[in-house]
Every structure is written in C-alpha cells, then in structure tokens.
Coordinates of C-alpha atoms and ligand atoms in Angstrom, one line a residue:
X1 CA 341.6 0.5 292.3
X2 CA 338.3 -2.0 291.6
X3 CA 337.0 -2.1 288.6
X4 CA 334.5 0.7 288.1
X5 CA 331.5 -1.8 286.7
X6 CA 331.1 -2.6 290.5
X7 CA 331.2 1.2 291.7
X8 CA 327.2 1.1 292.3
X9 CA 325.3 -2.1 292.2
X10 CA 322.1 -1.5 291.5
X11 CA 318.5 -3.6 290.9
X12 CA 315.3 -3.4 288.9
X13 CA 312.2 -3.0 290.7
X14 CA 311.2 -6.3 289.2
X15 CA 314.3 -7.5 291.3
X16 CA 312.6 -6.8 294.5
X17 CA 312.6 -9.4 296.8
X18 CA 309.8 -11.4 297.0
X19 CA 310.1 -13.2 300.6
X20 CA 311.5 -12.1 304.0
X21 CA 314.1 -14.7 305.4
X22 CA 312.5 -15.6 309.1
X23 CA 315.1 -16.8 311.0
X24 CA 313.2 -18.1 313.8
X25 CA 313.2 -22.2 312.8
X26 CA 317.4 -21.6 312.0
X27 CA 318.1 -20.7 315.6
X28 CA 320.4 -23.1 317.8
X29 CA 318.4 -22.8 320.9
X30 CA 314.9 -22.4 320.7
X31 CA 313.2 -18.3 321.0
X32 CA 311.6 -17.0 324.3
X33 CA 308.3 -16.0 323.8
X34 CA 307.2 -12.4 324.8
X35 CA 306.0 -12.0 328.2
X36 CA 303.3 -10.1 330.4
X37 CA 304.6 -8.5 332.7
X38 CA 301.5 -8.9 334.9
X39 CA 301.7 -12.8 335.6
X40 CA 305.7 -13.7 334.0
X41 CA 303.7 -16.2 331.6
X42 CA 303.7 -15.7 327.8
X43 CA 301.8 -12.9 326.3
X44 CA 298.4 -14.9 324.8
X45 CA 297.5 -13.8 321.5
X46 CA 294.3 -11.9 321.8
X47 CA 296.9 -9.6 324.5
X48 CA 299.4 -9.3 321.7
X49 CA 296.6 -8.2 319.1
X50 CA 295.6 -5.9 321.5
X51 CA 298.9 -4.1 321.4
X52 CA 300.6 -5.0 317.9
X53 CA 298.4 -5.1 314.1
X54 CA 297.6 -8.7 314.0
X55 CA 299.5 -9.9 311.2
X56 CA 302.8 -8.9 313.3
X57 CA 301.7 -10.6 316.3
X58 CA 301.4 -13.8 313.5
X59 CA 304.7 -13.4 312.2
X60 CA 306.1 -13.0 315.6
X61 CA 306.3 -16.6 316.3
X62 CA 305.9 -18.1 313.0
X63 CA 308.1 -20.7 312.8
X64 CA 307.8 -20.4 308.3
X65 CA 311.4 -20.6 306.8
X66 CA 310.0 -17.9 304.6
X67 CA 307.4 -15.3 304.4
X68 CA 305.8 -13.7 301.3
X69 CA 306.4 -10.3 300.9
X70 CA 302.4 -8.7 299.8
X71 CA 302.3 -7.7 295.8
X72 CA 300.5 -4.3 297.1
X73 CA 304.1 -3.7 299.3
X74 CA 306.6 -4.6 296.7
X75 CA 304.6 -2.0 294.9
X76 CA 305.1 0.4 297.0
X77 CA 308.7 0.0 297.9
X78 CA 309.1 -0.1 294.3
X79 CA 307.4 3.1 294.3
X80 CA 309.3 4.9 296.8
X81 CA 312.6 3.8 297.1
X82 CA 313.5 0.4 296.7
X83 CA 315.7 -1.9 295.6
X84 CA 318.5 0.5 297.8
X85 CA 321.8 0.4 296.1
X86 CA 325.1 -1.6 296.6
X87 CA 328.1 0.7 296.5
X88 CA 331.9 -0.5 296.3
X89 CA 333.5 1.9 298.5
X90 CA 336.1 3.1 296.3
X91 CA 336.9 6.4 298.0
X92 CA 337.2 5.2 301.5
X93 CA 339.5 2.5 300.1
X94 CA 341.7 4.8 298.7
X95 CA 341.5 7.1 301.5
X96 CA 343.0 3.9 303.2
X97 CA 345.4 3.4 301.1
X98 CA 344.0 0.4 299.8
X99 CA 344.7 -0.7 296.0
X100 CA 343.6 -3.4 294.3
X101 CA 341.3 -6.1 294.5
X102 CA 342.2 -8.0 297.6
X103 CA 340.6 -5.9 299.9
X104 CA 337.2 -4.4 299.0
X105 CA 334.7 -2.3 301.1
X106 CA 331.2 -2.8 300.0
X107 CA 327.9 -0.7 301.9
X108 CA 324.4 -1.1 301.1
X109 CA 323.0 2.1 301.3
X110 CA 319.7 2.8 303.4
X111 CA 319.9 6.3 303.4
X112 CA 318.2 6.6 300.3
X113 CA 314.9 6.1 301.4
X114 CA 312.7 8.8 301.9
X115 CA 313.4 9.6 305.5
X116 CA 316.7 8.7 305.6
X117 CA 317.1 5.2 307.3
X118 CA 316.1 1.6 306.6
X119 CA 313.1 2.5 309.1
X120 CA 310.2 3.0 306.4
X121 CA 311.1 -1.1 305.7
X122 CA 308.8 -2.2 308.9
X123 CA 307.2 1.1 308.7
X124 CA 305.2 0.7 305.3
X125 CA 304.7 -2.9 306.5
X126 CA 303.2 -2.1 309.6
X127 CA 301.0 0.7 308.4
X128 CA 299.6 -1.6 305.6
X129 CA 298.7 -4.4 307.9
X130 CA 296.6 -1.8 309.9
X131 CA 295.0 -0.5 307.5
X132 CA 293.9 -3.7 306.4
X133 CA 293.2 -4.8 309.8
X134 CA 291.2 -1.4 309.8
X135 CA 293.1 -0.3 312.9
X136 CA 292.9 4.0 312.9
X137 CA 295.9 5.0 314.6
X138 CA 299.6 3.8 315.1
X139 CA 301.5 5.4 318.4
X140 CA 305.4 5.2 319.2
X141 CA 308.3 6.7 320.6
X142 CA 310.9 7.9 318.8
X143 CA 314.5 8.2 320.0
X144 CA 316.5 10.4 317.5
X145 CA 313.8 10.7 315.5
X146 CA 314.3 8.6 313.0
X147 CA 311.8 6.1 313.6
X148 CA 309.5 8.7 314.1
X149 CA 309.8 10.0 310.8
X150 CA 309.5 6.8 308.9
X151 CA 306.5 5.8 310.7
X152 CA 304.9 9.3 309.6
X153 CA 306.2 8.7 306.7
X154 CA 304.4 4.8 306.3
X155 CA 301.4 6.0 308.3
X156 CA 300.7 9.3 305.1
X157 CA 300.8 6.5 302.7
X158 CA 298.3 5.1 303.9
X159 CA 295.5 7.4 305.8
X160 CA 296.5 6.0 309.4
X161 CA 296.9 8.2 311.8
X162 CA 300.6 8.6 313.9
X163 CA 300.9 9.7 317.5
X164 CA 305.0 9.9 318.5
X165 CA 306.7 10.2 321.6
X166 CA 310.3 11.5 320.9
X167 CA 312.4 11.5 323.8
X168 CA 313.2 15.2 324.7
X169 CA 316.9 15.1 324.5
X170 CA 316.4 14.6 320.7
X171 CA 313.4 16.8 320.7
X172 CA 315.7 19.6 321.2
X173 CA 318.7 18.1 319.8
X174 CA 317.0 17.2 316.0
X175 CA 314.2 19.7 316.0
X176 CA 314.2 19.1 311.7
X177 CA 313.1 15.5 312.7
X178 CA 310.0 16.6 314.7
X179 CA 309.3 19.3 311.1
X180 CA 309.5 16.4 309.2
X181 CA 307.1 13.8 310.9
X182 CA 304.6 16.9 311.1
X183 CA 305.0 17.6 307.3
X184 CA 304.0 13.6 307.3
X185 CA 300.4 14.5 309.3
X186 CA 302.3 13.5 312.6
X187 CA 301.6 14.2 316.3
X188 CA 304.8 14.9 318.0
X189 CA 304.9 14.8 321.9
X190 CA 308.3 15.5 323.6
X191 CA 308.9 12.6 326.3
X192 CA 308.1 12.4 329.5
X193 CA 305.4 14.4 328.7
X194 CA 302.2 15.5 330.5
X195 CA 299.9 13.2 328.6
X196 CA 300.1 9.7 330.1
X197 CA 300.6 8.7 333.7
X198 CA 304.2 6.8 332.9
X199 CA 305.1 10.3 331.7
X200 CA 303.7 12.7 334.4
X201 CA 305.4 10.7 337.0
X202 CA 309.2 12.4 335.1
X203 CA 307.3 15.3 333.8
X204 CA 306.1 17.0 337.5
X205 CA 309.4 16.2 338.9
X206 CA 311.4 17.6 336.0
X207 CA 309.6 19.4 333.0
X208 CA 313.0 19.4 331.4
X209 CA 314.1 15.5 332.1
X210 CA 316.2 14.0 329.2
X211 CA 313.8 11.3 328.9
X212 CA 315.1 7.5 327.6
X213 CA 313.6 5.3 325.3
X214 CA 312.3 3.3 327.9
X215 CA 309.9 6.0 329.3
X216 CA 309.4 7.2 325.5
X217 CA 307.8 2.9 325.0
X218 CA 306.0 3.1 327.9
X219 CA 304.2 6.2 327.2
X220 CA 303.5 5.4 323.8
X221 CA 301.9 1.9 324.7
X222 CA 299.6 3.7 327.9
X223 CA 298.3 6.2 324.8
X224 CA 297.7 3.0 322.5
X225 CA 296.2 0.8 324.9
X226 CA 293.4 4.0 325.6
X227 CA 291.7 3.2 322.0
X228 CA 290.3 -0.1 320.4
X229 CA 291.4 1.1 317.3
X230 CA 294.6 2.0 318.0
X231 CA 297.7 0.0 318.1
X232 CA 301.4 0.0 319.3
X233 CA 304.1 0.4 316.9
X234 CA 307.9 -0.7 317.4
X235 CA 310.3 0.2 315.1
X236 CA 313.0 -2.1 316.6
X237 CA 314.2 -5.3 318.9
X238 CA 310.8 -7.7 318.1
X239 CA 310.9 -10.9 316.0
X240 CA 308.4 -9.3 313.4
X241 CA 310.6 -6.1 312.8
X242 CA 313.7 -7.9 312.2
X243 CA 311.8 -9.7 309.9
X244 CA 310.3 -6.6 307.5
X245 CA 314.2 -5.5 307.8
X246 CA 316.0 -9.0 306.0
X247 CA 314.5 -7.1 302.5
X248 CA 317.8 -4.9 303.2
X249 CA 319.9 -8.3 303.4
X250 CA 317.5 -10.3 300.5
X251 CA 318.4 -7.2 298.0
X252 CA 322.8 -7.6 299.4
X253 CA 323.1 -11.0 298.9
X254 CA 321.7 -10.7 295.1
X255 CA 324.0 -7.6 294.9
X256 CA 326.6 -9.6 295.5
X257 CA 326.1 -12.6 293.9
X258 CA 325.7 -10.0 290.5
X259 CA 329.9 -8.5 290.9
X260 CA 330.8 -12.2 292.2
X261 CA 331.8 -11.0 295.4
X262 CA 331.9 -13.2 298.6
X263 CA 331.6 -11.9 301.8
X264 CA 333.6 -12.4 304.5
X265 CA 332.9 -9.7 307.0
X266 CA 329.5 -8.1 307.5
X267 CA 328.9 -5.1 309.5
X268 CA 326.0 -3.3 311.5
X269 CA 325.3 -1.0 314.2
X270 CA 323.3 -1.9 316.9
X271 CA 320.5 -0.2 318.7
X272 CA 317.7 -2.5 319.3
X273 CA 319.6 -4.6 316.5
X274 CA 316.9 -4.2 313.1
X275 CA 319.2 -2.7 310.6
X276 CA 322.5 -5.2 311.8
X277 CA 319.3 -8.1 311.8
X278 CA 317.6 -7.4 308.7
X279 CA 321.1 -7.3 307.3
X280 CA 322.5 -10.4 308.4
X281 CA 319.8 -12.8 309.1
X282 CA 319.5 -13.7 305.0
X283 CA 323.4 -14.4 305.6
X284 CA 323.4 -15.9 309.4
X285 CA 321.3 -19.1 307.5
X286 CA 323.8 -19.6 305.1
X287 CA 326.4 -19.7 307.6
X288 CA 324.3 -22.1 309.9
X289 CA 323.7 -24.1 306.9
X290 CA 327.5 -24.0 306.3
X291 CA 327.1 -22.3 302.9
X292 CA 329.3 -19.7 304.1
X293 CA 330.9 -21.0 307.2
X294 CA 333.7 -18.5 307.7
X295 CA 331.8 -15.3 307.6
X296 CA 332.3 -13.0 310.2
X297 CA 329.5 -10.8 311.6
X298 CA 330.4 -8.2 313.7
X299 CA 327.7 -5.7 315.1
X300 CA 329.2 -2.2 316.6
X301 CA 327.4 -0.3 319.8
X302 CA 328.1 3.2 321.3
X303 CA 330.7 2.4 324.4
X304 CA 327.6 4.6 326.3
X305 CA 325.3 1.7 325.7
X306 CA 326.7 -1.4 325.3
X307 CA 324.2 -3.6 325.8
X308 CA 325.7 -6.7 324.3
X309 CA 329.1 -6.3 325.1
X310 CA 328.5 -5.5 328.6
X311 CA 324.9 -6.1 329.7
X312 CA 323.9 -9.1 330.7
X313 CA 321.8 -11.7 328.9
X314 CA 318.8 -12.2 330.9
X315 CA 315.2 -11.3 331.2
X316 CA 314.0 -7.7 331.1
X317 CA 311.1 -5.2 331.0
X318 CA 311.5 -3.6 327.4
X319 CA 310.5 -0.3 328.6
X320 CA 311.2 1.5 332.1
X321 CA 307.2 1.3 333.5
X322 CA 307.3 -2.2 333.1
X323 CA 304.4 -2.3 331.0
X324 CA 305.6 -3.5 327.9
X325 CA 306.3 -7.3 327.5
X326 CA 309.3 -9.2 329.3
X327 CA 312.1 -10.3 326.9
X328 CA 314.9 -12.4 327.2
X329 CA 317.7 -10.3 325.7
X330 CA 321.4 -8.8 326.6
X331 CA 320.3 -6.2 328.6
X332 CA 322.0 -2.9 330.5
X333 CA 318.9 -2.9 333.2
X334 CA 315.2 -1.3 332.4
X335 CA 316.2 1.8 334.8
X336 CA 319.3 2.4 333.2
X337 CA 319.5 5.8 331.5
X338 CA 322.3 6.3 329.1
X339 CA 324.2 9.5 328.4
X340 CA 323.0 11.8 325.8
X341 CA 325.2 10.7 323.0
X342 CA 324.4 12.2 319.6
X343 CA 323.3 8.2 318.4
X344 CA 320.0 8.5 319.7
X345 CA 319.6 5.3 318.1
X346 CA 321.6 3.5 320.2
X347 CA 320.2 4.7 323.2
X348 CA 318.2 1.8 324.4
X349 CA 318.9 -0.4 327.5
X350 CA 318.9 -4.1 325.4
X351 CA 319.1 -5.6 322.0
X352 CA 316.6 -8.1 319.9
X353 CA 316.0 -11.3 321.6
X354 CA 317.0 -12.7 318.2
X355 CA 320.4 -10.8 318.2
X356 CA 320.8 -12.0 321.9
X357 CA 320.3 -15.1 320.9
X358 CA 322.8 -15.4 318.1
X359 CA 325.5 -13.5 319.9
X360 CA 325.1 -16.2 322.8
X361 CA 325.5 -19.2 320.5
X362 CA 328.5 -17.4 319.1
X363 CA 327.2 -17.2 315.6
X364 CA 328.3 -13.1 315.6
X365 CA 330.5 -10.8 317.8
X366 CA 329.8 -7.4 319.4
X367 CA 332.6 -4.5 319.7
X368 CA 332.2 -0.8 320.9
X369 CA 333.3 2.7 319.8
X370 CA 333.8 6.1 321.1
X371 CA 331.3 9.1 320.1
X372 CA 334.3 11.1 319.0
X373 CA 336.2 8.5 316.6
X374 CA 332.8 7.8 315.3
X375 CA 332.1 11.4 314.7
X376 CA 335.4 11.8 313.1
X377 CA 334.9 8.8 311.0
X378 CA 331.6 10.5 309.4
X379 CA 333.8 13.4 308.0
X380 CA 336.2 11.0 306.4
X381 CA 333.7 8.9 305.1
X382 CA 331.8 11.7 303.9
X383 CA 335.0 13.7 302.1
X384 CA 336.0 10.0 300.6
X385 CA 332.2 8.9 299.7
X386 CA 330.2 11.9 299.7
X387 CA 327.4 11.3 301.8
X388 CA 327.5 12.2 305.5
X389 CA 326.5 9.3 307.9
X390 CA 324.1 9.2 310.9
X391 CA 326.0 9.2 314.4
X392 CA 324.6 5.6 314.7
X393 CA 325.6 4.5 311.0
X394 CA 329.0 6.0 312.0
X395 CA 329.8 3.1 314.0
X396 CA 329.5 0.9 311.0
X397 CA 332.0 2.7 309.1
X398 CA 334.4 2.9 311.8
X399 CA 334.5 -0.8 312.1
X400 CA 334.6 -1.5 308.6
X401 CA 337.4 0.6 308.6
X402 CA 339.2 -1.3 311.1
X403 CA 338.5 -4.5 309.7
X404 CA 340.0 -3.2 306.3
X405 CA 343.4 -1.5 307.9
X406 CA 343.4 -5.0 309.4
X407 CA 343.5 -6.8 306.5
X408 CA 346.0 -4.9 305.1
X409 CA 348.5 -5.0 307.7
X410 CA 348.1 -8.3 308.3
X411 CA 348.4 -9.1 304.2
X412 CA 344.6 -10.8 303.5
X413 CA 342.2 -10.9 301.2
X414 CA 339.0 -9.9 302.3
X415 CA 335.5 -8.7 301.2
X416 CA 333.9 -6.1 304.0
X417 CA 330.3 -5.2 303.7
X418 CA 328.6 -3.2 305.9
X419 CA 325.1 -1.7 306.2
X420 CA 325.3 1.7 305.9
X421 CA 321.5 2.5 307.5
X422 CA 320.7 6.2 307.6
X423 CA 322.5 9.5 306.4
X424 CA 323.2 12.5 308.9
X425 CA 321.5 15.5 307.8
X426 CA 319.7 16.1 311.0
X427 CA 322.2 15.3 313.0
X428 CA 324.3 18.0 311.6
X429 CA 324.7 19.6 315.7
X430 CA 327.3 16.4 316.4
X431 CA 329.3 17.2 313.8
X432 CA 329.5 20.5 314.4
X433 CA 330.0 19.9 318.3
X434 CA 332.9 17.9 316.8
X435 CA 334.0 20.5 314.8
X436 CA 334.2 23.6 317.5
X437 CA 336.0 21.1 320.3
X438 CA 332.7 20.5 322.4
X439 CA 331.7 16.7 321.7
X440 CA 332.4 14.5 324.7
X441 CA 332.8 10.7 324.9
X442 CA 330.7 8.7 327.3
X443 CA 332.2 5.6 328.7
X444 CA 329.7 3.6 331.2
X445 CA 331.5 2.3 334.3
X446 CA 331.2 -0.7 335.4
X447 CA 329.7 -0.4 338.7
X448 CA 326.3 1.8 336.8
X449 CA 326.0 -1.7 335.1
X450 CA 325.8 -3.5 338.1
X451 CA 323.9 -0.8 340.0
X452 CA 320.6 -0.9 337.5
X453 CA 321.4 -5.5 336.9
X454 CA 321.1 -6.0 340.5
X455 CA 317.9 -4.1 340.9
X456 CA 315.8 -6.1 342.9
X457 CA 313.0 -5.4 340.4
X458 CA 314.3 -6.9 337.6
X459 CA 312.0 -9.5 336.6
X460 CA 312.4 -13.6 337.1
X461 CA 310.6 -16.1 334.8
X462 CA 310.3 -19.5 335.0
X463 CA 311.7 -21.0 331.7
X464 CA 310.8 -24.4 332.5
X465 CA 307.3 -23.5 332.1
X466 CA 308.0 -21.9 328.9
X467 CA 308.8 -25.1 327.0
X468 CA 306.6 -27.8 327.6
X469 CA 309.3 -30.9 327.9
X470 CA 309.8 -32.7 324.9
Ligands
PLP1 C1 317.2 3.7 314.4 C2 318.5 3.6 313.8 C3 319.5 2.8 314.2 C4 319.4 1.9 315.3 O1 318.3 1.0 315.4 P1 318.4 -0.5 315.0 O2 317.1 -1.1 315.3 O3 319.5 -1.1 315.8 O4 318.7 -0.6 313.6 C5 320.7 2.8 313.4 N1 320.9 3.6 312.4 C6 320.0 4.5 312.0 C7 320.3 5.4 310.9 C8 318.8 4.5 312.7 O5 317.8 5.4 312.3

C-alpha cells in the first residue's frame, strides 16, 4: 500500500491556475476552421458572434500558447469549487490486488463541483463572457443532463437567463437532472419538441421520439438565433470549450509534480472529447515537446458510439439539421442515431476537431467498452472508493483498470491517472437496471456506420481553399 501522505492531493485556492494551455499552435497539422453550412467556406467572424459570446469566438482560433484565466473567474471557481482534488486510488488498488508502489492509480476528481461534472469549467466561463458582452440569454441542449445543469448552474451566477433542450430519452430517464436545472432558474424543453421547426419536423411524426443530440443542437441554435441578445452555448467538441476544460489538467500536473509522481498513462472518456481534452492537452504539449515522450493517452467511448474508433475522419454537420457549423472531426454520420445507452454523454455522432486531430497524428489512442462491464465497474469502484461514478466516467475507470491489471501481469511499473469527470447520483436507474438483470449492451454494426457515412448528404469542402498556400 502507497503511502497515505498521497491519499488526497489537494490545492489552495491561491494555487488556482492562472492560464488555460491552448493547444492550437502545438498541433502537427494545422486546425480546420469552422464552417457554414450555407456556402462550405469558413464561418466569418461577425457569423460566429452571432452564434457564440464573442470572447469564445476569439479564443476559438487564437493561435496564443497561453491564455489568462480572468481574476473575477478564479474568484469564483475558488468560490465554488475549485482547485478539485487528486486522489491516489488506494481502494481500487487493493481491490486489484495491487501492493506497493510500482503500480499506482491516481483520478482527479470532477465530481465535486456543484453539479456533478467538470461541466460548470466552460459553464462559468461562458456565462461571464455574456454577461460582460451584455448578452441576456444562453440556449443549449442537454444530453444526459449534465450539461444542462452546469449551464443553469453558471447562468444563476450570474443573472443570464438559460433555455435547455434535453433530449427526451434522458428527459425521462434522469428526471432529477431536469429538478435541478429548474432549481437553477432554468427552462427545460424535452427534445424534439414543439417549439422550433428542426424539432416539429420529429415532434408531429412522433411526440414520443428518443431524440439525439444532434436534433437537441439544432433546436437550441434555431431558438438562439430568434434573439439579438441571445446566444448559443456548447458545452463540448469546440476549440474554446476544450480550452476553459485544461484548468482540470493545469491543477493534475501541479498535483502531481507535489507527491513526485510521473505519469505514464492518462485516461478520459470521450463524448464530444472536453473532459479527456481539458485533461490531457496541458500533458499532450509536454509530450510534443518531448518532456514526456512516453506517455500514453488513451481516451474510452461507449462501443454504441464509437466515434473515433470507428467513424470516419472527415467533414461533418455538428448537428442533424445541418444548421450548425461543418467540422472536420471522426465522425459516426450527422443522421446517425445511437442506442439509448445510460452514458448520455456519449451519445453524440463525432468528437472535437482537436481530439480528431491528435488521434490522426497518433499522439493518443481510442478503445471502446461495453454498457454492462462499465456499469459493473461503477459498483466496484464505488465499494473500493466510495463514490459512485457517472455511466460516462465509468468508462474511465474500466480502462484504468485494465491498464493497471496489465501492468501487473506483465511485471511494470507504471503511474495511471485518469479523469474521473462526474459522479452518478442521477443516473441511479442504470445501476439499478444492472442490478435487477435488465441493462442491455449496444454494439453498432458495421454496415449502420456505413449506411449514415455514405449518405449522399454528407457535406464536401474544399481544403485547398482553406489554407491559402504558403
Ligand atoms: C458530459 C459528460 C461527459 C462527456 O462529455 P465530454 O465533452 O466528452 O467530456 C463525460 N462525463 C461526464 C460526467 C459528463 O457530464
């Protein structure tokens, strides 16, 4: 067993991290730009600041190695909830059998903030810029409901006013998550709804339709786009989110640096890829720089939405009305609808152009996992650990865990850290679906894939006229 002075890692306030790490300059191959769906040409700024706050649309494509973190929002992450804590995982080891100090497990724990997930981290930002910007109202959707909630959540803080779109399979499934972005001063639609024109089209056919992220964005972006002084809210897959996120990473690395521990396997799940990004991306420049040219990065997706491991990397509408931008991105198909696995989270058709990016280079891998050793994972991590992880956060642990029973078989010393990015107390209906026999695993075949890539409306853009020959 570790020693016990690096159980729980933890920082001051005055610790807080004072810059996010923008990984844009760092990147082998130069970023896509966003683009319009209307003409296939990049997005011109007064368009973006038409959709995002302004000072996202600036960070975006800032090509700054660095960006200052506002006093006024290390204030209030200092005030809420931050710097999250550093745990050894001491009870999983064990529970693996694991002794000693050759192998350790390390998570950073995001479930500590007030909603749950590492979510409020773009959602304070993105709710201060608009407030400075004096923009009224922020609208998104909301898969499992935890972006939702830390958008409320951000949105309370400061007087703005939140309009959410949660798709309706979660509506029904996490109906505590819809409670708790109302107790925030939320509006709460479930998606397709009757409200905007990309909805109506699912709605009239089928009142009770699952809905998918992708028809969640697009009604969320139609409600935005109806006010000048509201604006569209992501809580995922863009440049600027990944961004707010490397605070989670920023916080790790000076964690780790405090015990003397050097990673050597870092660990996220991936839905639109901001937790696994604003975990890594602090780390992915020290191993470009070759400060840390062995570590692994591994990021984990549902095997009923593997976007990176089986999509292809191309360009794509980011929502299923093709109304939101065009990004270049691993990508399952706009149309694709996944099953209604319990990780809501996970649920969306591609993955961060930045993520895409660094997975083609081969700077990090992508593996997959089922719903039910995920689910079953949870309980052992919760019984060794004590807290009870979200369905999507479960795929963290289960890889960690199979990293670690790796090492040991195989007789090497490693150090595992993984982000541990939201807890699972309203997601309490997979566990328990687990527990009375009736959770199901999901595995996409091969010929849906194809079926929704070679949809003759997926878009084409011309990337020679992207990059003005050098
Ligand atoms: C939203 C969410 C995810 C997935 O989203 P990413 O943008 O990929 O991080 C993962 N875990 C939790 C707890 C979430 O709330």
């Amino acid at each position: 067993m570790g020693n016990n002075f690096e159980a729980r890692i933890l920082l001051e306030p005055g610790e807080l991290p004072k810059e996010w790490v923008n990984i844009l300059p760092d990147l082998p191959t130069p970023m896509t730009p966003l683009v319009s769906p209307m003409d296939g040409k990049p997005v011109p700024f007064e368009m973006a600041c038409a959709i995002f706050p302004k000072e996202c649309v600036l960070q975006e494509v800032s090509t700054d190695p660095i960006i200052p973190i506002p006093k006024d929002l290390r204030e209030i992450f200092a005030r809420t909830y931050r710097p999250t804590p550093l745990h050894r995982a001491l009870g999983l080891e064990k529970e693996l059998g694991i002794e000693g100090d050759d192998i350790k497990i390390f998570y950073k724990n995001e479930s500590v903030s007030p909603t749950g997930s590492h979510k409020p981290n773009t959602a304070i930002a993105q709710a201060y810029y608009a407030k400075k910007e004096g923009v009224e109202e922020l609208v998104t959707e909301t898969g499992a409901g935890q972006w939702g909630s830390g958008l409320s959540f951000g949105c309370n803080l400061f007087g703005v006013k939140c309009v959410v779109y949660m798709v309706r399979a979660s509506f029904h499934q996490k109906p505590g998550r819809k409670i708790l972005m109302r107790a925030f001063n939320a509006e709460v639609h479930a998606s397709p709804s009757r409200f905007t024109e990309s909805g109506k089209k699912f709605y009239e056919k089928d009142p009770e339709h699952p809905g998918s992220l992708g028809i969640a964005i697009s009604e969320a972006v139609e409600h935005s786009l109806r006010s000048d002084k509201a604006r569209y809210s992501l809580g995922s897959v863009v440049n600027f989110v990944l961004l707010h996120q490397t605070i989670v990473g920023q916080e790790t690395k000076i964690q780790l640096e405090k015990v003397g521990a050097k990673p050597d396997v870092l660990i996220g799940c991936m839905g639109g890829g901001s937790n696994f990004g604003g975990f890594i991306i602090p780390f992915v420049r020290d191993k470009l720089n070759g400060t840390l040219s062995d570590l692994e990065i591994i990021g984990v997706e549902p095997k009923a939405c593997p976007s990176v491991c089986k999509g292809q990397y191309r360009w794509d509408y980011g929502d299923t009305a093709k109304q939101a931008p065009i990004l270049k991105m691993h990508t399952l198909g706009h149309n694709f609808i996944p099953s209604p696995i319990h990780a809501g989270g996970l649920r969306y058709h591609g993955i961060a152009p930045i993520i895409s990016n660094l997975y083609n280079n081969k700077i990090i891998d992508a593996v997959m996992h089922h719903q039910t050793e995920i689910i079953e994972v949870g309980l052992l991590f919760a019984k060794a650990e004590g807290i009870l992880p979200a369905p999507e956060t479960a795929h963290a642990v289960k890889e960690a865990m199979v990293q670690a029973l790796k090492a040991k078989e195989n007789g090497e010393k490693k150090t595992i850290v993984f982000n541990f990015s939201g807890h699972g107390f309203f997601d309490l209906s997979a566990y328990k679906e687990y527990m009375t026999g009736d959770l199901k695993d999901y595995e996409l075949p091969s010929e849906e894939i194809e079926k929704a890539l070679n949809d003759p409306e997926m878009p084409t853009v011309d990337e020679s006229a992207l990059f003005p020959p050098s």
